[in-house]
PDB file of C-alpha atoms in Angstrom:
ATOM      1  CA  MET A 142     122.120 114.393  80.981  1.00 48.00           C
ATOM      2  CA  PRO A 143     120.158 111.243  81.853  1.00 59.00           C
ATOM      3  CA  HIS A 144     119.688 108.706  79.126  1.00 75.00           C
ATOM      4  CA  GLU A 145     117.349 105.800  78.625  1.00 80.00           C
ATOM      5  CA  PHE A 146     118.136 102.254  79.633  1.00 79.00           C
ATOM      6  CA  ALA A 147     117.654  99.732  76.868  1.00 82.00           C
ATOM      7  CA  ILE A 148     116.549  96.203  77.656  1.00 83.00           C
ATOM      8  CA  GLY A 149     116.275  94.461  74.354  1.00 87.00           C
ATOM      9  CA  GLU A 150     114.414  96.875  72.100  1.00 86.00           C
ATOM     10  CA  VAL A 151     112.503  98.542  74.944  1.00 88.00           C
ATOM     11  CA  TYR A 152     113.733 101.869  76.305  1.00 88.00           C
ATOM     12  CA  PHE A 153     113.079 102.825  79.927  1.00 86.00           C
ATOM     13  CA  PRO A 154     113.428 106.357  81.296  1.00 88.00           C
ATOM     14  CA  PRO A 155     115.722 106.716  84.323  1.00 86.00           C
ATOM     15  CA  LEU A 156     112.936 108.080  86.517  1.00 88.00           C
ATOM     16  CA  LEU A 157     110.899 104.899  85.988  1.00 90.00           C
ATOM     17  CA  ILE A 158     113.829 102.791  87.196  1.00 88.00           C
ATOM     18  CA  VAL A 159     114.269 105.055  90.243  1.00 91.00           C
ATOM     19  CA  VAL A 160     110.560 104.884  91.114  1.00 94.00           C
ATOM     20  CA  MET A 161     110.641 101.086  90.856  1.00 94.00           C
ATOM     21  CA  LEU A 162     113.653 100.929  93.181  1.00 94.00           C
ATOM     22  CA  ALA A 163     111.957 103.340  95.582  1.00 96.00           C
ATOM     23  CA  TYR A 164     108.812 101.217  95.625  1.00 98.00           C
ATOM     24  CA  PHE A 165     110.765  98.031  96.364  1.00 98.00           C
ATOM     25  CA  LEU A 166     112.643  99.845  99.129  1.00 97.00           C
ATOM     26  CA  THR A 167     109.315 101.067 100.541  1.00 97.00           C
ATOM     27  CA  VAL A 168     107.927  97.540 100.524  1.00 97.00           C
ATOM     28  CA  ALA A 169     111.004  96.326 102.405  1.00 97.00           C
ATOM     29  CA  VAL A 170     110.755  99.100 105.013  1.00 96.00           C
ATOM     30  CA  THR A 171     107.005  98.494 105.407  1.00 95.00           C
ATOM     31  CA  PHE A 172     107.626  94.779 105.891  1.00 96.00           C
ATOM     32  CA  VAL A 173     110.241  95.424 108.583  1.00 96.00           C
ATOM     33  CA  ALA A 174     107.961  97.979 110.260  1.00 94.00           C
ATOM     34  CA  GLY A 175     105.167  95.420 110.288  1.00 93.00           C
ATOM     35  CA  LYS A 176     107.396  92.791 111.857  1.00 95.00           C
ATOM     36  CA  LEU A 177     108.524  95.248 114.543  1.00 95.00           C
ATOM     37  CA  GLY A 178     104.947  96.310 115.304  1.00 93.00           C
ATOM     38  CA  TRP A 179     105.316  99.911 114.165  1.00 91.00           C
ATOM     39  CA  GLN A 180     102.341  99.674 111.810  1.00 89.00           C
ATOM     40  CA  ARG A 181      99.876  99.964 114.704  1.00 91.00           C
ATOM     41  CA  VAL A 182     100.808 103.622 115.308  1.00 92.00           C
ATOM     42  CA  ILE A 183     100.142 104.663 111.691  1.00 90.00           C
ATOM     43  CA  ALA A 184      96.679 106.099 111.055  1.00 92.00           C
ATOM     44  CA  LEU A 185      96.769 106.119 107.231  1.00 94.00           C
ATOM     45  CA  PRO A 186      99.112 103.363 105.968  1.00 93.00           C
ATOM     46  CA  ALA A 187      98.431 104.009 102.275  1.00 94.00           C
ATOM     47  CA  LEU A 188      99.330 107.675 102.609  1.00 97.00           C
ATOM     48  CA  VAL A 189     102.490 106.818 104.540  1.00 95.00           C
ATOM     49  CA  GLU A 190     103.484 104.328 101.848  1.00 96.00           C
ATOM     50  CA  LEU A 191     102.928 106.916  99.113  1.00 97.00           C
ATOM     51  CA  CYS A 192     104.984 109.486 101.022  1.00 97.00           C
ATOM     52  CA  MET A 193     107.794 106.975 101.535  1.00 97.00           C
ATOM     53  CA  VAL A 194     107.861 106.208  97.805  1.00 97.00           C
ATOM     54  CA  VAL A 195     108.141 109.926  97.032  1.00 97.00           C
ATOM     55  CA  ILE A 196     110.867 110.449  99.645  1.00 97.00           C
ATOM     56  CA  PHE A 197     112.889 107.453  98.450  1.00 97.00           C
ATOM     57  CA  THR A 198     112.455 108.550  94.823  1.00 95.00           C
ATOM     58  CA  VAL A 199     113.838 111.997  95.584  1.00 94.00           C
ATOM     59  CA  LEU A 200     116.729 110.586  97.605  1.00 94.00           C
ATOM     60  CA  LEU A 201     117.643 107.986  95.002  1.00 92.00           C
ATOM     61  CA  SER A 202     117.409 110.406  92.096  1.00 89.00           C
ATOM     62  CA  ARG A 203     119.482 112.900  94.058  1.00 88.00           C
ATOM     63  CA  PHE A 204     122.327 110.525  94.912  1.00 82.00           C
ATOM     64  CA  ILE A 205     122.382 108.238  91.865  1.00 75.00           C
ATOM     65  CA  ALA A 206     123.922 109.941  88.865  1.00 67.00           C
ATOM     66  CA  PHE A 207     122.724 108.628  85.521  1.00 62.00           C
ATOM     67  CA  THR A 208     125.447 109.533  83.077  1.00 50.00           C
TER      68      THR A 208
END
């Protein structure tokens, strides 16, 4: 069963931590894609970024066990 992470007196749910990690991973992948010139073939960059955040969130929550 997942439990909250406590930083000081503030409790964070595990899904919030996973979404933050997924967003930072998405920013890194988007940055690399921009440097390689792959961004020019994407029609809707905001939608692609949202989809990547969702995909990374699912993958991270699937493979990281919060016990």
